[in-house]
mmCIF file with all atom_site columns, C-alpha atoms in Angstrom:
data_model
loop_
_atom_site.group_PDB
_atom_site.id
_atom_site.type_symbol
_atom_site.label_atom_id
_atom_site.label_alt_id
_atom_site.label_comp_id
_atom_site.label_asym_id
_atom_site.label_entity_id
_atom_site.label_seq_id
_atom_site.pdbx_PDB_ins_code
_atom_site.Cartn_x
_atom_site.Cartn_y
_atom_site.Cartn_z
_atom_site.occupancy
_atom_site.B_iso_or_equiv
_atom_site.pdbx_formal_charge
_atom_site.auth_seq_id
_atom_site.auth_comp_id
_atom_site.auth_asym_id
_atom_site.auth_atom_id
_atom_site.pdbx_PDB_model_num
ATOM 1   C CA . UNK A 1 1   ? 0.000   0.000  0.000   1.00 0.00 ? 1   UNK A CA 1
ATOM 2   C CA . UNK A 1 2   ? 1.391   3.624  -0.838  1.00 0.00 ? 2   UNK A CA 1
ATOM 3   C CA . UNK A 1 3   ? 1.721   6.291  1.400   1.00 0.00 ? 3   UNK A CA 1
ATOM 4   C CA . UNK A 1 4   ? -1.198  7.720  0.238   1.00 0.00 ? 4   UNK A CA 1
ATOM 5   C CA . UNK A 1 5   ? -3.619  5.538  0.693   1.00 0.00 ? 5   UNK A CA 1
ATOM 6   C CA . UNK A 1 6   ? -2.496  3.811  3.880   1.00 0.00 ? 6   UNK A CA 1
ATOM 7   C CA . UNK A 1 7   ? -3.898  4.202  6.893   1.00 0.00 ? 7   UNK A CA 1
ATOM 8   C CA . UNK A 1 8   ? -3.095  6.411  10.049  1.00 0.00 ? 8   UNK A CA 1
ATOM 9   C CA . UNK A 1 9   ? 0.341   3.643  11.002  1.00 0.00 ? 9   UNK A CA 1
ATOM 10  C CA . UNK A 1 10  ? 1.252   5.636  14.083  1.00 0.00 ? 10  UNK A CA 1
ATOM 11  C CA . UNK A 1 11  ? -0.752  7.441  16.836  1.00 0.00 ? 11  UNK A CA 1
ATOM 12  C CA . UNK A 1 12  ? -2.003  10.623 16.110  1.00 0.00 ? 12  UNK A CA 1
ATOM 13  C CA . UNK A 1 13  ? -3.585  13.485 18.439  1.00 0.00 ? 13  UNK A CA 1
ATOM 14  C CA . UNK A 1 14  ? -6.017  16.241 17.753  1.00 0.00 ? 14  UNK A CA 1
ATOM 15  C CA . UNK A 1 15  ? -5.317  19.083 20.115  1.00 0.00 ? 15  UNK A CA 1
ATOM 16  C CA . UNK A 1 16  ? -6.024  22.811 20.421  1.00 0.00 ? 16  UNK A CA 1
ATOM 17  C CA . UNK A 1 17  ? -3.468  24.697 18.925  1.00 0.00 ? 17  UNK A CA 1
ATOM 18  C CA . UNK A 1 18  ? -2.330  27.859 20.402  1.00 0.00 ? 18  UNK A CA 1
ATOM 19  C CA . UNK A 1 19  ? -0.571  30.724 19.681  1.00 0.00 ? 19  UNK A CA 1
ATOM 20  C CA . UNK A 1 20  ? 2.750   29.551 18.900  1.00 0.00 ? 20  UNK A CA 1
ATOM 21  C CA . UNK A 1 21  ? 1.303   26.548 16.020  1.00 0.00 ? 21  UNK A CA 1
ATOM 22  C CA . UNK A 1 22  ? 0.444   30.084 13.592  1.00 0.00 ? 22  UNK A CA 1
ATOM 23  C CA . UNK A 1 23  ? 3.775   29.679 12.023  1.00 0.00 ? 23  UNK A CA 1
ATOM 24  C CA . UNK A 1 24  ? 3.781   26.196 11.613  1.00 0.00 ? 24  UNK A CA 1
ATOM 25  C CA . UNK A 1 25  ? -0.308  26.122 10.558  1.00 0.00 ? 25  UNK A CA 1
ATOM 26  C CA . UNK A 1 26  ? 0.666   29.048 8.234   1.00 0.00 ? 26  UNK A CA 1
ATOM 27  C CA . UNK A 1 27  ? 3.651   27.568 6.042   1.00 0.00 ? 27  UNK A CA 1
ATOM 28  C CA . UNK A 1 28  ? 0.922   24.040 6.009   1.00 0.00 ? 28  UNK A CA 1
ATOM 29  C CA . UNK A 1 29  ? -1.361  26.220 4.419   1.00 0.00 ? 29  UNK A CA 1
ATOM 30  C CA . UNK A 1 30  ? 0.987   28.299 1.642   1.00 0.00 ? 30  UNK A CA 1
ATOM 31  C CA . UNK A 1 31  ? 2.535   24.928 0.756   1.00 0.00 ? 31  UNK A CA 1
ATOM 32  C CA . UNK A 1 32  ? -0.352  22.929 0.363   1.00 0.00 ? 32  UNK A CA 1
ATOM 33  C CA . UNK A 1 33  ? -0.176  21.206 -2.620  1.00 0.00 ? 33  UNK A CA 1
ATOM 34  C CA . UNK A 1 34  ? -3.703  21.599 -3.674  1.00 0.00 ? 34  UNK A CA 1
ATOM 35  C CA . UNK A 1 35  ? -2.764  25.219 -4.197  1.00 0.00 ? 35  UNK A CA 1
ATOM 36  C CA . UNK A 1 36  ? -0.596  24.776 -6.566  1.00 0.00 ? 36  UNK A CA 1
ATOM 37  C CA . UNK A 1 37  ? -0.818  26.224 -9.945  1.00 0.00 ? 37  UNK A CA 1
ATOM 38  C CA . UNK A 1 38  ? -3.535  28.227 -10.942 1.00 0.00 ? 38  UNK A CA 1
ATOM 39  C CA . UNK A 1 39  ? -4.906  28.177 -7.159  1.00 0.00 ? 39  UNK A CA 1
ATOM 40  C CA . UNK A 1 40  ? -1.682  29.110 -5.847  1.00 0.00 ? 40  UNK A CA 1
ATOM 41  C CA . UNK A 1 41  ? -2.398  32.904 -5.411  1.00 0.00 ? 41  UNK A CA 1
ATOM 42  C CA . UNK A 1 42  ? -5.210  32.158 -3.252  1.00 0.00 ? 42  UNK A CA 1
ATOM 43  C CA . UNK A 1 43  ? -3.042  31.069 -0.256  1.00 0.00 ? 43  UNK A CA 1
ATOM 44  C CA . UNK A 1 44  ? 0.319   33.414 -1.099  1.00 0.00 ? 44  UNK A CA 1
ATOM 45  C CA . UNK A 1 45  ? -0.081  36.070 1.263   1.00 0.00 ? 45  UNK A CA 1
ATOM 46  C CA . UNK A 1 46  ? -2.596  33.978 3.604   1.00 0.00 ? 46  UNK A CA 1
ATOM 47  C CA . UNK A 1 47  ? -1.346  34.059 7.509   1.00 0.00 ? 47  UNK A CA 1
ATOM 48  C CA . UNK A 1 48  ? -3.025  31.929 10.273  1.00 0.00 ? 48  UNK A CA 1
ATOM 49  C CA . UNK A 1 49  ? -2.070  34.254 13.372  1.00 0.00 ? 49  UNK A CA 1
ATOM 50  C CA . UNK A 1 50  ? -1.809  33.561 16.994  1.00 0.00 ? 50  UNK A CA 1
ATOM 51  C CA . UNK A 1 51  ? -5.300  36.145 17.066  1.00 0.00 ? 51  UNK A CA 1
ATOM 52  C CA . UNK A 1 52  ? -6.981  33.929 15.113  1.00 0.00 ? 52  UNK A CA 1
ATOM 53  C CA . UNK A 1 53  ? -6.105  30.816 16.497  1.00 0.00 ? 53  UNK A CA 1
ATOM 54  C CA . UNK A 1 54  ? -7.350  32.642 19.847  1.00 0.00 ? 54  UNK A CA 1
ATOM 55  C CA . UNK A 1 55  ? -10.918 33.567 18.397  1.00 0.00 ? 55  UNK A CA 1
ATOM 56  C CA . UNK A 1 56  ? -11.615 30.549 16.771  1.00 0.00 ? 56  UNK A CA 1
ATOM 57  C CA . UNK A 1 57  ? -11.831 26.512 17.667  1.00 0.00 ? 57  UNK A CA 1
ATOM 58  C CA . UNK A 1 58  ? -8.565  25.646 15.456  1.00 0.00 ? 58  UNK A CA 1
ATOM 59  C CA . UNK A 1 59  ? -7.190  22.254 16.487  1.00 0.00 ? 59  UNK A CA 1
ATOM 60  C CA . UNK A 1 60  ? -4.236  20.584 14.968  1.00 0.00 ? 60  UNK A CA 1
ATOM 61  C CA . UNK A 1 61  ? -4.031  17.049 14.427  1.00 0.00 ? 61  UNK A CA 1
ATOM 62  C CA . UNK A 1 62  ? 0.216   16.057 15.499  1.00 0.00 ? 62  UNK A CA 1
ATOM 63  C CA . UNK A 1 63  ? 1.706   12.728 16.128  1.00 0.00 ? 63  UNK A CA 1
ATOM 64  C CA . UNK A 1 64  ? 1.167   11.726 19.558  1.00 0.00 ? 64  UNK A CA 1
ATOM 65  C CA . UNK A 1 65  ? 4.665   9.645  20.582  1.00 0.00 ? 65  UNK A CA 1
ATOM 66  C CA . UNK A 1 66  ? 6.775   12.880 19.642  1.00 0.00 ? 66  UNK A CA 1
ATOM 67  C CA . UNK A 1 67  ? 7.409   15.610 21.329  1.00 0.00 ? 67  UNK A CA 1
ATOM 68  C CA . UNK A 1 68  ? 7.564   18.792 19.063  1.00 0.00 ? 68  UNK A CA 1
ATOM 69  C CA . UNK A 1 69  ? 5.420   16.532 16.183  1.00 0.00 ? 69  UNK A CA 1
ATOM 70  C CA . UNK A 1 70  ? 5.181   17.937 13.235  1.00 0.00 ? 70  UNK A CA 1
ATOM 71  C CA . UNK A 1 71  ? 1.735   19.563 12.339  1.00 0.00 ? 71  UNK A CA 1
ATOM 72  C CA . UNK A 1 72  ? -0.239  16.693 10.065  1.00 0.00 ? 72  UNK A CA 1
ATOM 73  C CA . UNK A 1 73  ? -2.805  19.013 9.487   1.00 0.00 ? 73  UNK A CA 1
ATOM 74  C CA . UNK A 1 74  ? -5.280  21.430 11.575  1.00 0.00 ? 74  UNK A CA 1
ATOM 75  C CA . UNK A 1 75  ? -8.759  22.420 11.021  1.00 0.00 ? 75  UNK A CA 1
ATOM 76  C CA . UNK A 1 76  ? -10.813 25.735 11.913  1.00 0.00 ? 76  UNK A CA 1
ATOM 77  C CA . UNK A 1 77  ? -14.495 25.533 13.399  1.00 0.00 ? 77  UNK A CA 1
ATOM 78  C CA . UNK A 1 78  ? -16.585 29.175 13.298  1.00 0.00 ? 78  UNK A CA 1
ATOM 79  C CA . UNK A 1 79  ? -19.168 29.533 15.480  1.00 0.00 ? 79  UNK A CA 1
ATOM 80  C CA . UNK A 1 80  ? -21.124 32.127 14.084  1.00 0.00 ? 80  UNK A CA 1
ATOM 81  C CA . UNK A 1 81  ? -22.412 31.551 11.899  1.00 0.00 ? 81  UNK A CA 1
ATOM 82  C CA . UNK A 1 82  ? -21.293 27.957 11.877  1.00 0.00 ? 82  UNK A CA 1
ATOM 83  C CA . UNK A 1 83  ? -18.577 27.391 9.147   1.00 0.00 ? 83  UNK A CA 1
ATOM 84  C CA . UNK A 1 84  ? -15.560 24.648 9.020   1.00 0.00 ? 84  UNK A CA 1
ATOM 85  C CA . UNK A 1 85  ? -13.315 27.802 8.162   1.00 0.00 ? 85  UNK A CA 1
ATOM 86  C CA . UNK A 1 86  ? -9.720  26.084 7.137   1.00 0.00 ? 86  UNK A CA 1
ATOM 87  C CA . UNK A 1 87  ? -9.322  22.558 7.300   1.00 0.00 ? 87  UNK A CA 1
ATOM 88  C CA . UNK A 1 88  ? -5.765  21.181 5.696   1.00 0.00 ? 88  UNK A CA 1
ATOM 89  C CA . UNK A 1 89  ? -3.721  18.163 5.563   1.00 0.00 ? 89  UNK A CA 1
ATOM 90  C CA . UNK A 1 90  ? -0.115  18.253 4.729   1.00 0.00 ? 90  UNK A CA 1
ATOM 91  C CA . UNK A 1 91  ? 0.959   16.987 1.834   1.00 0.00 ? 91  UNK A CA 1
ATOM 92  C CA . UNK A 1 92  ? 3.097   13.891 3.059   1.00 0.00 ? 92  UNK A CA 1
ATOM 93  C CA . UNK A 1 93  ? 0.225   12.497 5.207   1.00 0.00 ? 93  UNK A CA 1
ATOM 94  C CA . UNK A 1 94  ? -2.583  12.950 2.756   1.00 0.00 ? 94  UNK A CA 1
ATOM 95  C CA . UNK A 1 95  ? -4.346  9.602  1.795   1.00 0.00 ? 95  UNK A CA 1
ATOM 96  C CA . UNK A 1 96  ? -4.246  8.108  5.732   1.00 0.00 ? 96  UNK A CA 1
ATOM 97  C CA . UNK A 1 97  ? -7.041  9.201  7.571   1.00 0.00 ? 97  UNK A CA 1
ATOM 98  C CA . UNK A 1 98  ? -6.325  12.375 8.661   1.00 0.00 ? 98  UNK A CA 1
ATOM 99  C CA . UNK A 1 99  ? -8.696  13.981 7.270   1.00 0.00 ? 99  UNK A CA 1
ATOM 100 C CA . UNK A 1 100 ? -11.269 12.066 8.472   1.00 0.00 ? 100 UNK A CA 1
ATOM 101 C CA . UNK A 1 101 ? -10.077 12.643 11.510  1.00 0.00 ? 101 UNK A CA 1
ATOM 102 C CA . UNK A 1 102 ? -10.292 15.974 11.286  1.00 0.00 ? 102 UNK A CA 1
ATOM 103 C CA . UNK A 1 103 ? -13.823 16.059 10.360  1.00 0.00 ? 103 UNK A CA 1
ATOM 104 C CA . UNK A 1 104 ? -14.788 13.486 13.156  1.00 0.00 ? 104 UNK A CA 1
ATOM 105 C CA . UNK A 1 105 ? -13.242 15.912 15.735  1.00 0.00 ? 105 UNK A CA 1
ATOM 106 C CA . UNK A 1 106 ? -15.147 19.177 14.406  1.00 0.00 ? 106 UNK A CA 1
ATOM 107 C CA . UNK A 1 107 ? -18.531 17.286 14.114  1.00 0.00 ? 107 UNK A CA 1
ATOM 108 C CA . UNK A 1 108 ? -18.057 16.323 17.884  1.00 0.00 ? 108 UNK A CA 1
ATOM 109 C CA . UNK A 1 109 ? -17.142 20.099 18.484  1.00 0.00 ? 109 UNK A CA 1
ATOM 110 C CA . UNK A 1 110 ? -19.947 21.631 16.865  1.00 0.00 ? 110 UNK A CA 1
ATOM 111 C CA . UNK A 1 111 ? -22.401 19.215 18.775  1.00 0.00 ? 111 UNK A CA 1
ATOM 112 C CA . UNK A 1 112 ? -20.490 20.116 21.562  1.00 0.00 ? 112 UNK A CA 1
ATOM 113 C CA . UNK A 1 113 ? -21.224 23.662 20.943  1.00 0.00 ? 113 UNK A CA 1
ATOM 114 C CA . UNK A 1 114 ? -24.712 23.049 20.528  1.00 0.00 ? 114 UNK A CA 1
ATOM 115 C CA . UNK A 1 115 ? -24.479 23.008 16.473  1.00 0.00 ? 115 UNK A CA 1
ATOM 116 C CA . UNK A 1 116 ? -26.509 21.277 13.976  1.00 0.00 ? 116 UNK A CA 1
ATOM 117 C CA . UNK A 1 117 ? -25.033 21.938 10.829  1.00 0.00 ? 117 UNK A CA 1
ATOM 118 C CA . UNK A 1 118 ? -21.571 23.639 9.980   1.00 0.00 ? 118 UNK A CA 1
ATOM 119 C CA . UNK A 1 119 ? -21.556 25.112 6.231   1.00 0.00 ? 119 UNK A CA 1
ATOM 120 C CA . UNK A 1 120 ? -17.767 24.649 3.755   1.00 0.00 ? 120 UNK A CA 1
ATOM 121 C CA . UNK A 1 121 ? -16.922 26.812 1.416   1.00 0.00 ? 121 UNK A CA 1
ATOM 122 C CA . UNK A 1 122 ? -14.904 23.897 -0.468  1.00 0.00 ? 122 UNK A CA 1
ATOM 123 C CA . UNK A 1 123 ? -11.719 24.279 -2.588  1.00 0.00 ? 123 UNK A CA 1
ATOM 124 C CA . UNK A 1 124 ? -12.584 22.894 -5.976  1.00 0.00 ? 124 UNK A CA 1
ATOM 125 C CA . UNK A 1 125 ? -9.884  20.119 -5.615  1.00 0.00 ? 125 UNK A CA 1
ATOM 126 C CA . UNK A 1 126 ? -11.286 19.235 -1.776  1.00 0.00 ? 126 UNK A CA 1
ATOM 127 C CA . UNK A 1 127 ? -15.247 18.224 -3.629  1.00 0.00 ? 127 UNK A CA 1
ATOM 128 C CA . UNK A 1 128 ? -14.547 14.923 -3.496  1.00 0.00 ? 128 UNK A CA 1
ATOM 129 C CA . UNK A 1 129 ? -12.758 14.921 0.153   1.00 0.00 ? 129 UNK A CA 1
ATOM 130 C CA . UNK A 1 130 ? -15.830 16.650 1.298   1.00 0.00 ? 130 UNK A CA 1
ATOM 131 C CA . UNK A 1 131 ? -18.729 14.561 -0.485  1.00 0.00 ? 131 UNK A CA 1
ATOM 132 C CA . UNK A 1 132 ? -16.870 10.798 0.749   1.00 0.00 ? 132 UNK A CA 1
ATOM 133 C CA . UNK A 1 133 ? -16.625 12.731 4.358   1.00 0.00 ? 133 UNK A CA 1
ATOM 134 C CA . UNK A 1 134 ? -20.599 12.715 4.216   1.00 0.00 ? 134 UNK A CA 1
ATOM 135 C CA . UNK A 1 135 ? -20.917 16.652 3.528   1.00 0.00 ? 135 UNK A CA 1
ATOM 136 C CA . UNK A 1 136 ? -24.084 17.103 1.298   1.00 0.00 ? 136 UNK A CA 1
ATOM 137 C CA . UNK A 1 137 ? -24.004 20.195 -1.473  1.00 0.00 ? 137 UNK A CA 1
ATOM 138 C CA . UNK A 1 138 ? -26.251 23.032 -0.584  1.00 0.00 ? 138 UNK A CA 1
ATOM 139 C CA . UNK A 1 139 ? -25.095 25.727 -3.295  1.00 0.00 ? 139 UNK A CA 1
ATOM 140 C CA . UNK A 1 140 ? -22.230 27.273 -5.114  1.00 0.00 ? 140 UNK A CA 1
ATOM 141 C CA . UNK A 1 141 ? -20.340 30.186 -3.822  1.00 0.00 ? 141 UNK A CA 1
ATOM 142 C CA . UNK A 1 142 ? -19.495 32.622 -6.811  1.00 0.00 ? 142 UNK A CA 1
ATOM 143 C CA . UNK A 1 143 ? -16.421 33.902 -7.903  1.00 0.00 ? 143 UNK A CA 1
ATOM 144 C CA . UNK A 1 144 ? -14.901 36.858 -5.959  1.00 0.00 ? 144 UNK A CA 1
ATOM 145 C CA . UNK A 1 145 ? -12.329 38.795 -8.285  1.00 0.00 ? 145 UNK A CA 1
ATOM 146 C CA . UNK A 1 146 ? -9.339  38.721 -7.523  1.00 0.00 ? 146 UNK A CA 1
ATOM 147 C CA . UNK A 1 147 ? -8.867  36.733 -4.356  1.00 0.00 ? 147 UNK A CA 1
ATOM 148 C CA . UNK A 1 148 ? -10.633 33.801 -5.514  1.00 0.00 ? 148 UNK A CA 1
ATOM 149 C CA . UNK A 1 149 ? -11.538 33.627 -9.335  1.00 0.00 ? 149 UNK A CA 1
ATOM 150 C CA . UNK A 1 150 ? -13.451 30.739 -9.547  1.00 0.00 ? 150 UNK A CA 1
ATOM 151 C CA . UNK A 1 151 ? -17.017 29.360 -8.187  1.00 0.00 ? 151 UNK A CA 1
ATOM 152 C CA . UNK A 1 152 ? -16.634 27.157 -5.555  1.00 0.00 ? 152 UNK A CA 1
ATOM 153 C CA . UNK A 1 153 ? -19.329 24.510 -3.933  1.00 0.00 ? 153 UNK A CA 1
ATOM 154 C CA . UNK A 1 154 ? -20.740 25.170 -0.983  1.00 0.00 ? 154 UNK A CA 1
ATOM 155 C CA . UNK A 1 155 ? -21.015 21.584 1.347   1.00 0.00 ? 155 UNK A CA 1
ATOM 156 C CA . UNK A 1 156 ? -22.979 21.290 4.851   1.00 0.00 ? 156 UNK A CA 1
ATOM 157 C CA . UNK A 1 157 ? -22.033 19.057 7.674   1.00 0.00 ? 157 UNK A CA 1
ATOM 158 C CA . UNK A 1 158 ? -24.797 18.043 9.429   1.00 0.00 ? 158 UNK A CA 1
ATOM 159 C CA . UNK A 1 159 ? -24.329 17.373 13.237  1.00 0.00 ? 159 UNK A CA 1
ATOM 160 C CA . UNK A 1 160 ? -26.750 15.038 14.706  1.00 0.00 ? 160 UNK A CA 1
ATOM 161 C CA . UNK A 1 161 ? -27.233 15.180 18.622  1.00 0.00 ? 161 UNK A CA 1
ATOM 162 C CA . UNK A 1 162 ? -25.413 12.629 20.742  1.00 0.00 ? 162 UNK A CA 1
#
């Protein structure tokens, strides 16, 4: 099996990040591979800061036998209105569960938070991701010149109570 589609081979934590992760959250974000290309000005000048990571639910998924892990990817819940804001997985651990495990972990915050339904904005390249992580389509958001040039589908997690 490749890297890619393996599954999660060592233990991995979701945790709060905190201030000092916005570098780290940051550069996963401007590298991200699914921004490469014609996408690639979309994330060039984007920053994750320690004030947002302070206003907003952002939890970072990091491998949970090393100290100082790297970052395997991190995800962003809104409250209001309820929106899955940022959710990325790096590169090198795409394809094994991460993802997933992402999405797991905000559904049980947004129930936690009282939610019942959280609304994505979705990268073009992240449909698919988004549709097999049981996120239904509820629209398209249009293009907005010249951040983001392109229409983008609009998904909506639906959080069912406990």
């Amino acid at each position: 099996m490749s890297s890619r589609t393996s599954p999660i081979s060592r233990p991995v934590t979701v945790r709060r990040a905190v201030a000092r992760d916005a570098k780290r959250l940051t550069r996963l974000v401007r590298g991200s591979g699914a921004y490469a290309g014609q996408y690639a000005a979309a994330v060039a000048g984007y920053r994750v800061g320690p004030d947002y990571i302070e206003a907003h639910r952002v939890f970072a998924a990091v491998g949970a036998d090393e100290q100082g892990a790297p970052v395997l990817g991190f995800y962003s819940l809104v409250l209001a209105p309820p929106e899955l804001d940022l959710l990325f997985v790096a590169d090198a651990a795409q394809g094994r569960g991460i993802g997933r495990l992402l999405v797991a972990h905000m559904r049980s915050e947004a129930r936690a938070a009282g939610l019942d339904r959280v609304k994505v904005v979705s990268h073009l390249p992240a449909e698919g991701f988004y549709r097999r992580a049981g996120a239904v389509r509820t629209g398209t958001a249009l293009a907005d010149p010249p951040a983001v040039p392109w229409d983008r589908p609009v998904f909506e997690f639906r959080v069912s109570p406990e």
